[in-house]
mmCIF file of C-alpha atoms and ligand atoms in Angstrom:
data_model
loop_
_atom_site.group_PDB
_atom_site.id
_atom_site.type_symbol
_atom_site.label_atom_id
_atom_site.label_comp_id
_atom_site.label_asym_id
_atom_site.label_seq_id
_atom_site.Cartn_x
_atom_site.Cartn_y
_atom_site.Cartn_z
ATOM 1 C CA MET A 1 -16.076 -0.871 8.286
ATOM 2 C CA ARG A 2 -13.264 0.376 6.030
ATOM 3 C CA LEU A 3 -10.656 -1.031 3.646
ATOM 4 C CA MET A 4 -7.659 0.664 2.803
ATOM 5 C CA LEU A 5 -4.835 -0.074 0.120
ATOM 6 C CA ALA A 6 -1.349 -0.105 1.729
ATOM 7 C CA PRO A 7 1.736 1.904 0.483
ATOM 8 C CA MET A 8 4.183 -0.433 -1.220
ATOM 9 C CA GLU A 9 7.320 1.229 -2.522
ATOM 10 C CA GLY A 10 8.668 -0.531 -5.554
ATOM 11 C CA LEU A 11 5.452 -2.633 -6.099
ATOM 12 C CA VAL A 12 2.202 -0.276 -5.938
ATOM 13 C CA ASP A 13 2.743 3.037 -7.820
ATOM 14 C CA ASP A 14 0.007 5.117 -9.594
ATOM 15 C CA ALA A 15 -0.286 2.517 -12.334
ATOM 16 C CA LEU A 16 -1.097 -0.247 -9.934
ATOM 17 C CA ARG A 17 -3.289 1.960 -7.744
ATOM 18 C CA ALA A 18 -5.308 2.811 -10.898
ATOM 19 C CA ALA A 19 -5.794 -0.838 -11.700
ATOM 20 C CA LEU A 20 -6.783 -1.811 -8.178
ATOM 21 C CA ALA A 21 -9.060 1.164 -7.772
ATOM 22 C CA ARG A 22 -10.826 0.360 -11.057
ATOM 23 C CA ILE A 23 -11.558 -3.072 -9.663
ATOM 24 C CA GLY A 24 -12.775 -1.326 -6.460
ATOM 25 C CA GLY A 25 -13.550 -2.075 -2.903
ATOM 26 C CA TYR A 26 -11.077 0.346 -1.291
ATOM 27 C CA ASP A 27 -12.110 3.491 0.719
ATOM 28 C CA CYS A 28 -8.601 4.979 0.213
ATOM 29 C CA ALA A 29 -5.057 4.326 -0.437
ATOM 30 C CA VAL A 30 -1.666 5.493 0.947
ATOM 31 C CA SER A 31 1.136 6.254 -1.521
ATOM 32 C CA GLU A 32 4.564 4.580 -1.429
ATOM 33 C CA PHE A 33 6.737 6.790 0.839
ATOM 34 C CA VAL A 34 8.386 9.881 -0.362
ATOM 35 C CA ARG A 35 11.704 10.077 1.257
ATOM 36 C CA VAL A 36 12.803 13.365 2.900
ATOM 37 C CA SER A 37 16.274 13.315 3.700
ATOM 38 C CA ALA A 38 18.347 16.465 3.021
ATOM 39 C CA SER A 39 16.416 19.113 1.390
ATOM 40 C CA CYS A 40 12.978 20.544 0.805
ATOM 41 C CA LEU A 41 11.526 18.722 -2.151
ATOM 42 C CA PRO A 42 9.889 20.856 -4.967
ATOM 43 C CA ALA A 43 6.275 20.384 -5.686
ATOM 44 C CA HIS A 44 7.023 18.617 -8.904
ATOM 45 C CA VAL A 45 8.705 15.703 -7.247
ATOM 46 C CA PHE A 46 5.498 15.038 -5.236
ATOM 47 C CA ARG A 47 3.521 15.353 -8.395
ATOM 48 C CA ARG A 48 5.646 12.974 -10.279
ATOM 49 C CA MET A 49 5.647 10.282 -7.589
ATOM 50 C CA VAL A 50 1.932 10.718 -6.944
ATOM 51 C CA PRO A 51 0.425 11.889 -10.096
ATOM 52 C CA GLU A 52 -3.069 11.536 -8.439
ATOM 53 C CA LEU A 53 -2.359 14.948 -6.754
ATOM 54 C CA ASP A 54 -3.216 16.578 -10.150
ATOM 55 C CA HIS A 55 -6.469 14.842 -10.123
ATOM 56 C CA GLY A 56 -7.881 15.885 -6.827
ATOM 57 C CA SER A 57 -5.670 13.299 -4.988
ATOM 58 C CA CYS A 58 -8.028 10.696 -6.279
ATOM 59 C CA ILE A 59 -8.138 7.754 -8.659
ATOM 60 C CA HIS A 60 -11.452 6.233 -9.801
ATOM 61 C CA GLY A 61 -13.098 7.548 -6.737
ATOM 62 C CA MET A 62 -10.379 6.289 -4.371
ATOM 63 C CA PRO A 63 -8.697 9.125 -2.411
ATOM 64 C CA VAL A 64 -4.891 8.770 -2.257
ATOM 65 C CA ARG A 65 -3.052 9.922 0.933
ATOM 66 C CA VAL A 66 0.746 10.805 0.496
ATOM 67 C CA GLN A 67 3.161 9.195 2.809
ATOM 68 C CA LEU A 68 6.513 10.892 4.005
ATOM 69 C CA LEU A 69 9.417 9.221 5.413
ATOM 70 C CA GLY A 70 12.213 10.976 7.372
ATOM 71 C CA ALA A 71 13.763 11.590 10.731
ATOM 72 C CA ASP A 72 14.210 15.195 11.134
ATOM 73 C CA PRO A 73 11.094 17.057 12.476
ATOM 74 C CA GLY A 74 11.823 20.478 10.796
ATOM 75 C CA LEU A 75 12.703 18.992 7.513
ATOM 76 C CA LEU A 76 9.720 16.888 7.502
ATOM 77 C CA ALA A 77 7.583 19.898 8.282
ATOM 78 C CA ASP A 78 9.083 21.823 5.404
ATOM 79 C CA ASN A 79 8.249 19.075 3.055
ATOM 80 C CA ALA A 80 4.722 18.504 4.479
ATOM 81 C CA ALA A 81 4.032 22.500 3.862
ATOM 82 C CA VAL A 82 4.942 21.892 0.123
ATOM 83 C CA LEU A 83 2.854 18.867 -0.116
ATOM 84 C CA ALA A 84 -0.082 20.482 1.746
ATOM 85 C CA SER A 85 -0.166 23.146 -1.039
ATOM 86 C CA LEU A 86 -0.875 20.210 -3.535
ATOM 87 C CA LYS A 87 -4.028 19.218 -1.540
ATOM 88 C CA PRO A 88 -3.461 15.551 -0.815
ATOM 89 C CA ALA A 89 -6.205 13.424 0.696
ATOM 90 C CA ALA A 90 -4.194 13.323 3.753
ATOM 91 C CA VAL A 91 -0.457 13.455 4.995
ATOM 92 C CA ASP A 92 0.804 10.105 6.308
ATOM 93 C CA LEU A 93 4.034 9.530 8.252
ATOM 94 C CA ASN A 94 6.005 6.299 7.885
ATOM 95 C CA PHE A 95 7.326 4.602 11.056
ATOM 96 C CA GLY A 96 7.426 1.106 9.614
ATOM 97 C CA CYS A 97 9.993 0.817 6.967
ATOM 98 C CA PRO A 98 12.536 -1.971 7.953
ATOM 99 C CA ALA A 99 15.163 -1.365 4.990
ATOM 100 C CA PRO A 100 18.632 -0.965 6.441
ATOM 101 C CA THR A 101 19.510 1.783 4.032
ATOM 102 C CA VAL A 102 16.517 3.821 5.407
ATOM 103 C CA ASN A 103 17.025 2.852 9.110
ATOM 104 C CA ARG A 104 20.716 3.718 8.975
ATOM 105 C CA HIS A 105 19.701 7.383 8.160
ATOM 106 C CA GLY A 106 17.402 7.340 11.295
ATOM 107 C CA GLY A 107 14.159 6.882 9.204
ATOM 108 C CA GLY A 108 11.280 4.367 9.134
ATOM 109 C CA ALA A 109 10.831 1.692 11.920
ATOM 110 C CA VAL A 110 13.965 2.540 13.792
ATOM 111 C CA LEU A 111 12.450 5.650 15.173
ATOM 112 C CA LEU A 112 10.146 3.365 17.244
ATOM 113 C CA ASP A 113 12.922 3.400 19.905
ATOM 114 C CA GLU A 114 12.296 7.037 20.232
ATOM 115 C CA PRO A 115 8.689 7.952 21.174
ATOM 116 C CA GLU A 116 9.975 11.599 22.096
ATOM 117 C CA ARG A 117 11.085 12.010 18.419
ATOM 118 C CA LEU A 118 7.748 10.483 17.233
ATOM 119 C CA TYR A 119 5.972 13.206 19.192
ATOM 120 C CA ALA A 120 8.279 15.901 17.932
ATOM 121 C CA ILE A 121 7.735 14.876 14.339
ATOM 122 C CA ALA A 122 4.016 14.663 14.627
ATOM 123 C CA CYS A 123 3.754 18.095 16.266
ATOM 124 C CA ALA A 124 6.113 19.761 13.727
ATOM 125 C CA VAL A 125 4.147 18.462 10.779
ATOM 126 C CA ARG A 126 0.768 18.903 12.322
ATOM 127 C CA ALA A 127 1.623 22.595 12.873
ATOM 128 C CA VAL A 128 2.306 23.272 9.240
ATOM 129 C CA LEU A 129 -0.807 21.592 7.861
ATOM 130 C CA PRO A 130 -4.303 23.457 7.392
ATOM 131 C CA ALA A 131 -6.657 22.457 10.019
ATOM 132 C CA ALA A 132 -8.792 20.561 7.547
ATOM 133 C CA LEU A 133 -5.900 18.342 6.273
ATOM 134 C CA MET A 134 -5.668 15.176 8.247
ATOM 135 C CA LEU A 135 -2.346 13.884 9.574
ATOM 136 C CA THR A 136 -2.118 10.127 9.883
ATOM 137 C CA ALA A 137 0.721 7.685 10.540
ATOM 138 C CA LYS A 138 1.643 4.072 10.016
ATOM 139 C CA MET A 139 3.661 2.216 12.548
ATOM 140 C CA ARG A 140 4.950 -1.156 13.528
ATOM 141 C CA LEU A 141 5.101 -2.579 16.981
ATOM 142 C CA GLY A 142 8.536 -1.591 17.804
ATOM 143 C CA VAL A 143 12.084 -2.167 16.633
ATOM 144 C CA ALA A 144 13.355 -5.446 18.519
ATOM 145 C CA ASP A 145 10.237 -5.945 20.805
ATOM 146 C CA THR A 146 6.925 -4.406 21.590
ATOM 147 C CA ALA A 147 8.008 -2.778 25.084
ATOM 148 C CA ARG A 148 7.410 0.745 23.552
ATOM 149 C CA ALA A 149 4.557 0.088 21.276
ATOM 150 C CA LEU A 150 1.801 1.935 23.418
ATOM 151 C CA ASP A 151 4.207 4.834 24.130
ATOM 152 C CA CYS A 152 4.958 5.309 20.335
ATOM 153 C CA ALA A 153 1.065 5.140 19.588
ATOM 154 C CA GLN A 154 0.378 7.672 22.437
ATOM 155 C CA ALA A 155 3.305 9.899 21.260
ATOM 156 C CA LEU A 156 2.037 10.129 17.671
ATOM 157 C CA VAL A 157 -1.609 10.753 18.810
ATOM 158 C CA GLU A 158 -0.557 13.453 21.410
ATOM 159 C CA GLY A 159 1.327 15.091 18.534
ATOM 160 C CA GLY A 160 -1.698 15.268 16.367
ATOM 161 C CA VAL A 161 -2.006 12.073 14.337
ATOM 162 C CA ALA A 162 -5.831 11.736 13.788
ATOM 163 C CA GLU A 163 -5.526 8.017 12.476
ATOM 164 C CA LEU A 164 -3.079 5.143 13.075
ATOM 165 C CA VAL A 165 -2.414 2.272 11.082
ATOM 166 C CA VAL A 166 -0.646 -0.558 12.870
ATOM 167 C CA HIS A 167 1.479 -3.045 11.109
ATOM 168 C CA ALA A 168 1.284 -5.687 13.802
ATOM 169 C CA ARG A 169 4.985 -6.933 13.675
ATOM 170 C CA THR A 170 8.243 -5.407 14.881
ATOM 171 C CA ARG A 171 10.938 -4.263 12.621
ATOM 172 C CA ASP A 172 12.940 -7.293 13.346
ATOM 173 C CA GLU A 173 10.055 -9.575 12.214
ATOM 174 C CA ALA A 174 10.173 -8.108 8.830
ATOM 175 C CA TYR A 175 7.416 -9.531 6.854
ATOM 176 C CA ARG A 176 7.293 -12.960 8.577
ATOM 177 C CA PRO A 177 4.044 -14.373 9.702
ATOM 178 C CA PRO A 178 2.286 -14.080 12.026
ATOM 179 C CA ALA A 179 1.019 -10.654 12.495
ATOM 180 C CA HIS A 180 0.226 -9.923 16.178
ATOM 181 C CA TRP A 181 -3.359 -8.511 15.601
ATOM 182 C CA GLU A 182 -3.973 -8.548 19.258
ATOM 183 C CA TRP A 183 -1.539 -5.462 19.563
ATOM 184 C CA VAL A 184 -3.833 -3.547 17.406
ATOM 185 C CA GLY A 185 -6.470 -3.829 20.049
ATOM 186 C CA ARG A 186 -4.098 -3.066 22.779
ATOM 187 C CA ILE A 187 -3.028 0.074 21.000
ATOM 188 C CA GLY A 188 -6.744 0.883 20.282
ATOM 189 C CA GLU A 189 -7.414 0.873 23.979
ATOM 190 C CA VAL A 190 -4.968 3.709 24.845
ATOM 191 C CA VAL A 191 -5.442 6.054 22.034
ATOM 192 C CA ARG A 192 -8.625 8.177 21.128
ATOM 193 C CA VAL A 193 -8.229 8.064 17.404
ATOM 194 C CA PRO A 194 -9.305 5.405 14.850
ATOM 195 C CA VAL A 195 -6.725 2.414 14.790
ATOM 196 C CA VAL A 196 -6.588 0.435 11.451
ATOM 197 C CA ALA A 197 -5.060 -3.164 11.580
ATOM 198 C CA ASN A 198 -2.487 -4.379 8.933
ATOM 199 C CA GLY A 199 -0.532 -7.428 8.316
ATOM 200 C CA GLU A 200 -1.221 -11.013 7.012
ATOM 201 C CA VAL A 201 -4.594 -10.551 5.502
ATOM 202 C CA TRP A 202 -4.649 -12.530 2.381
ATOM 203 C CA THR A 203 -8.242 -13.919 2.329
ATOM 204 C CA VAL A 204 -11.757 -12.909 3.330
ATOM 205 C CA ALA A 205 -11.249 -15.386 6.364
ATOM 206 C CA ASP A 206 -8.137 -13.571 7.442
ATOM 207 C CA TRP A 207 -9.991 -10.403 7.421
ATOM 208 C CA ALA A 208 -12.699 -11.717 9.544
ATOM 209 C CA ARG A 209 -10.192 -13.171 12.028
ATOM 210 C CA CYS A 210 -8.120 -10.038 12.089
ATOM 211 C CA CYS A 211 -11.179 -7.867 12.840
ATOM 212 C CA GLY A 212 -12.191 -10.356 15.581
ATOM 213 C CA VAL A 213 -8.840 -10.645 17.343
ATOM 214 C CA ALA A 214 -7.876 -6.828 16.949
ATOM 215 C CA GLY A 215 -11.400 -5.763 17.746
ATOM 216 C CA VAL A 216 -11.461 -3.065 14.750
ATOM 217 C CA SER A 217 -13.376 -2.877 11.729
ATOM 218 C CA ASP A 218 -10.882 -0.966 9.579
ATOM 219 C CA VAL A 219 -8.229 -2.958 7.895
ATOM 220 C CA MET A 220 -5.390 -2.023 5.536
ATOM 221 C CA LEU A 221 -4.560 -4.670 2.696
ATOM 222 C CA ALA A 222 -1.063 -4.842 1.425
ATOM 223 C CA ARG A 223 0.426 -7.844 -0.434
ATOM 224 C CA GLY A 224 -2.807 -9.760 -0.357
ATOM 225 C CA ALA A 225 -4.332 -6.765 -2.477
ATOM 226 C CA VAL A 226 -1.767 -7.205 -5.251
ATOM 227 C CA VAL A 227 -1.981 -10.986 -5.366
ATOM 228 C CA ASP A 228 -5.786 -10.993 -5.342
ATOM 229 C CA PRO A 229 -7.112 -7.703 -6.837
ATOM 230 C CA PHE A 230 -10.683 -8.672 -5.987
ATOM 231 C CA LEU A 231 -10.127 -9.248 -2.311
ATOM 232 C CA ALA A 232 -11.484 -5.927 -0.985
ATOM 233 C CA ARG A 233 -14.573 -6.457 -3.122
ATOM 234 C CA ARG A 234 -15.074 -10.090 -1.844
ATOM 235 C CA ILE A 235 -14.625 -8.926 1.639
ATOM 236 C CA ARG A 236 -17.446 -6.327 1.066
ATOM 237 C CA ALA A 237 -19.692 -9.039 -0.474
ATOM 238 C CA ARG A 238 -18.842 -11.619 2.331
ATOM 239 C CA GLY A 239 -22.553 -12.481 2.847
ATOM 240 C CA GLU A 240 -22.755 -13.856 -0.686
ATOM 241 C CA PRO A 241 -21.856 -17.508 -1.043
ATOM 242 C CA HIS A 242 -20.122 -18.612 -4.133
ATOM 243 C CA ALA A 243 -20.845 -22.246 -5.026
ATOM 244 C CA ASP A 244 -18.121 -22.609 -7.489
ATOM 245 C CA ASP A 245 -14.741 -21.079 -6.803
ATOM 246 C CA GLU A 246 -13.295 -22.021 -10.324
ATOM 247 C CA ALA A 247 -16.209 -20.212 -11.907
ATOM 248 C CA LEU A 248 -15.636 -17.099 -9.743
ATOM 249 C CA ARG A 249 -11.939 -17.057 -10.553
ATOM 250 C CA ALA A 250 -12.652 -17.353 -14.222
ATOM 251 C CA ALA A 251 -15.149 -14.440 -13.997
ATOM 252 C CA GLU A 252 -12.595 -12.330 -12.211
ATOM 253 C CA TRP A 253 -9.933 -13.126 -14.727
ATOM 254 C CA ARG A 254 -12.229 -11.966 -17.533
ATOM 255 C CA GLU A 255 -12.816 -8.615 -15.598
ATOM 256 C CA LEU A 256 -9.063 -8.464 -14.914
ATOM 257 C CA CYS A 257 -8.017 -8.718 -18.563
ATOM 258 C CA PRO A 258 -9.009 -5.143 -19.643
ATOM 259 C CA VAL A 259 -7.660 -3.722 -16.156
ATOM 260 C CA LEU A 260 -4.236 -5.486 -16.940
ATOM 261 C CA ALA A 261 -4.244 -3.898 -20.470
ATOM 262 C CA GLY A 262 -4.851 -0.478 -18.694
ATOM 263 C CA PHE A 263 -1.992 -1.163 -16.281
ATOM 264 C CA ARG A 264 0.170 -2.099 -19.199
ATOM 265 C CA ASP A 265 -0.727 1.044 -21.169
ATOM 266 C CA GLN A 266 -0.007 3.312 -18.074
ATOM 267 C CA VAL A 267 3.280 1.576 -17.439
ATOM 268 C CA MET A 268 4.360 2.122 -21.057
ATOM 269 C CA ARG A 269 3.527 5.701 -20.705
ATOM 270 C CA LYS A 270 5.418 6.095 -17.470
ATOM 271 C CA VAL A 271 8.738 4.101 -17.642
ATOM 272 C CA LYS A 272 11.418 3.722 -19.896
ATOM 273 C CA PRO A 273 10.847 1.188 -22.571
ATOM 274 C CA GLY A 274 13.564 -1.161 -21.124
ATOM 275 C CA HIS A 275 11.800 -1.266 -17.690
ATOM 276 C CA ALA A 276 8.065 -1.788 -18.774
ATOM 277 C CA ALA A 277 8.432 -5.658 -19.276
ATOM 278 C CA GLY A 278 9.865 -6.049 -15.612
ATOM 279 C CA ARG A 279 6.932 -4.042 -14.139
ATOM 280 C CA ILE A 280 4.317 -6.192 -15.948
ATOM 281 C CA LYS A 281 6.025 -9.590 -15.073
ATOM 282 C CA GLN A 282 6.278 -8.253 -11.511
ATOM 283 C CA TRP A 283 2.372 -8.077 -11.112
ATOM 284 C CA LEU A 284 1.801 -11.269 -13.231
ATOM 285 C CA ASN A 285 4.141 -13.155 -10.998
ATOM 286 C CA LEU A 286 2.066 -12.274 -8.004
ATOM 287 C CA LEU A 287 -1.338 -12.768 -9.862
ATOM 288 C CA ARG A 288 -0.341 -16.368 -10.829
ATOM 289 C CA ARG A 289 -0.789 -17.406 -7.190
ATOM 290 C CA ARG A 290 -4.561 -16.989 -7.738
ATOM 291 C CA TYR A 291 -5.144 -17.326 -11.452
ATOM 292 C CA ALA A 292 -4.113 -20.303 -13.554
ATOM 293 C CA GLN A 293 -4.448 -17.976 -16.694
ATOM 294 C CA ALA A 294 -1.944 -15.684 -15.145
ATOM 295 C CA GLU A 295 0.474 -18.360 -14.823
ATOM 296 C CA LEU A 296 0.058 -19.399 -18.414
ATOM 297 C CA VAL A 297 0.719 -15.743 -19.593
ATOM 298 C CA TYR A 298 3.501 -15.427 -17.098
ATOM 299 C CA GLN A 299 5.319 -18.460 -18.208
ATOM 300 C CA ARG A 300 5.112 -17.168 -21.824
ATOM 301 C CA ILE A 301 6.352 -13.701 -21.151
ATOM 302 C CA ARG A 302 9.172 -14.559 -18.696
ATOM 303 C CA PRO A 303 11.841 -15.034 -21.139
ATOM 304 C CA LEU A 304 10.687 -12.047 -23.145
ATOM 305 C CA THR A 305 11.966 -8.493 -22.988
ATOM 306 C CA ALA A 306 10.503 -6.808 -25.958
ATOM 307 C CA MET A 307 7.062 -5.307 -25.377
ATOM 308 C CA ALA A 308 6.046 -6.084 -28.935
ATOM 309 C CA ALA A 309 6.453 -9.846 -28.133
ATOM 310 C CA ILE A 310 4.786 -9.347 -24.616
ATOM 311 C CA ASP A 311 1.762 -7.812 -26.395
ATOM 312 C CA GLU A 312 1.266 -10.747 -28.833
ATOM 313 C CA VAL A 313 1.095 -13.058 -25.676
ATOM 314 C CA PHE A 314 -1.262 -10.498 -24.115
ATOM 315 C CA ALA A 315 -3.468 -10.287 -27.264
ATOM 316 C CA ALA A 316 -3.743 -14.111 -27.498
ATOM 317 C CA ALA A 317 -4.809 -14.279 -23.734
ATOM 318 C CA GLY A 318 -7.403 -11.457 -24.315
ATOM 319 C CA VAL A 319 -5.360 -8.648 -22.826
ATOM 320 C CA VAL A 320 -5.354 -6.089 -25.549
ATOM 321 C CA ALA A 321 -3.088 -3.258 -25.380
ATOM 322 C CA GLY A 322 -4.408 0.098 -25.915
ATOM 323 C CA THR A 323 -7.822 -0.815 -24.743
ATOM 324 C CA GLY A 324 -7.351 -0.216 -21.064
ATOM 325 C CA ARG A 325 -9.085 2.933 -19.488
ATOM 326 C CA VAL A 326 -6.850 4.718 -17.280
ATOM 327 C CA MET A 327 -7.136 7.928 -15.077
HETATM 328 C C1 LIG B 401 7.382 -4.323 -1.474
HETATM 329 C C2 LIG B 401 6.754 -3.583 -0.237
HETATM 330 C C3 LIG B 401 6.938 -2.224 -0.169
HETATM 331 C C4 LIG B 401 6.539 -1.514 0.965
HETATM 332 N N1 LIG B 401 6.518 -0.154 1.118
HETATM 333 C C5 LIG B 401 5.983 0.515 2.056
HETATM 334 C C6 LIG B 401 5.973 2.032 2.063
HETATM 335 O O1 LIG B 401 6.302 2.610 1.155
HETATM 336 N N2 LIG B 401 5.425 2.446 3.218
HETATM 337 C C7 LIG B 401 4.874 1.732 4.233
HETATM 338 O O2 LIG B 401 4.417 2.355 5.227
HETATM 339 N N3 LIG B 401 4.795 0.413 4.224
HETATM 340 C C8 LIG B 401 5.466 -0.268 3.245
HETATM 341 N N4 LIG B 401 5.273 -1.661 3.076
HETATM 342 C C9 LIG B 401 4.648 -2.271 4.177
HETATM 343 C C10 LIG B 401 3.148 -2.624 3.867
HETATM 344 O O3 LIG B 401 2.469 -1.429 3.726
HETATM 345 C C11 LIG B 401 2.416 -3.452 4.919
HETATM 346 O O4 LIG B 401 2.527 -2.779 6.185
HETATM 347 C C12 LIG B 401 3.095 -4.815 4.954
HETATM 348 O O5 LIG B 401 3.330 -5.520 3.682
HETATM 349 C C13 LIG B 401 2.305 -5.735 5.810
HETATM 350 O O6 LIG B 401 1.212 -6.064 5.399
HETATM 351 P P1 LIG B 401 0.899 -7.527 4.538
HETATM 352 O O7 LIG B 401 1.294 -8.524 5.540
HETATM 353 O O8 LIG B 401 -0.750 -7.458 4.323
HETATM 354 O O9 LIG B 401 1.599 -7.406 3.244
HETATM 355 C C14 LIG B 401 5.786 -2.327 2.059
HETATM 356 C C15 LIG B 401 5.699 -3.618 1.877
HETATM 357 C C16 LIG B 401 6.193 -4.323 0.689
HETATM 358 C C17 LIG B 401 5.917 -5.907 0.699
#
């Protein structure tokens, strides 16, 4: 059984990966996509976007795979060669992004209409990677329907993809529930590589149902992991009953406070001062779905833009800036 942390561009960057890895429960993570559109990106761009590359492609023991997004096999291969020199935990290819700006340029989920192109991309990228470096891919079920889902999965595996994450929705379904977990099982029946289920896993019960329906034991958590940073750990501890959910949430919140402080510190080091408040509010806005304490902090910091004022609210809530351990 494996649990993976999903790529989420604009939401999960190295700062949030560090926070979630510190809480633990993940076997690996995939970085947000690095977009390959016109040129061969220099190494420093990969290292800036995925700073874990300078630390063995790992954060708090969690290996980080790096995702590429693009449409041109040759260009993707050139970029993959640069990336490979930085020794990522694996190279991942994105065939799931539904964003119109990305799809208009032929990248992301729109490629699922062209299994031949998927094959060409996988072959070209595989050819430039050292034998020991794994090539993986993340796909949706199709663009408008699932008619070519099996062809796409087979094309990727024939091209050299050694593990496939299936986000069990079409591009047109965007992020709307349900996720069609049964399709993960169908894909698993036609390829000889590990298949990982993804989509709509928010709770331990969702995880159990997803594994049952898909017939797999490996799951990638995405939005659920950000709303509930302890989800992976609770999935691993599923045999242990918790009599009192409120007490559990209170204990989790206490453990989360220094992690939030570390996140705050890392964000402050990374982004321009004017952007830090937005990043911190973004995570708290999601955390308040599970933690009443996060709701209180969020409501207080919502109108604030100055980090000094936010730090005062944090300090009163026990989230003390400068105390968070990172990297
Ligand atoms: C804000 C956001 C950004 C995302 N960015 C990426 C990305 O960079 N690469 C990718 O393969 N998937 C990306 N995804 C898709 C997720 O990895 C995942 O497949 C999707 O959210 C479904 O899982 P969930 O229902 O558990 O959230 C993104 C999703 C969200 C919500």
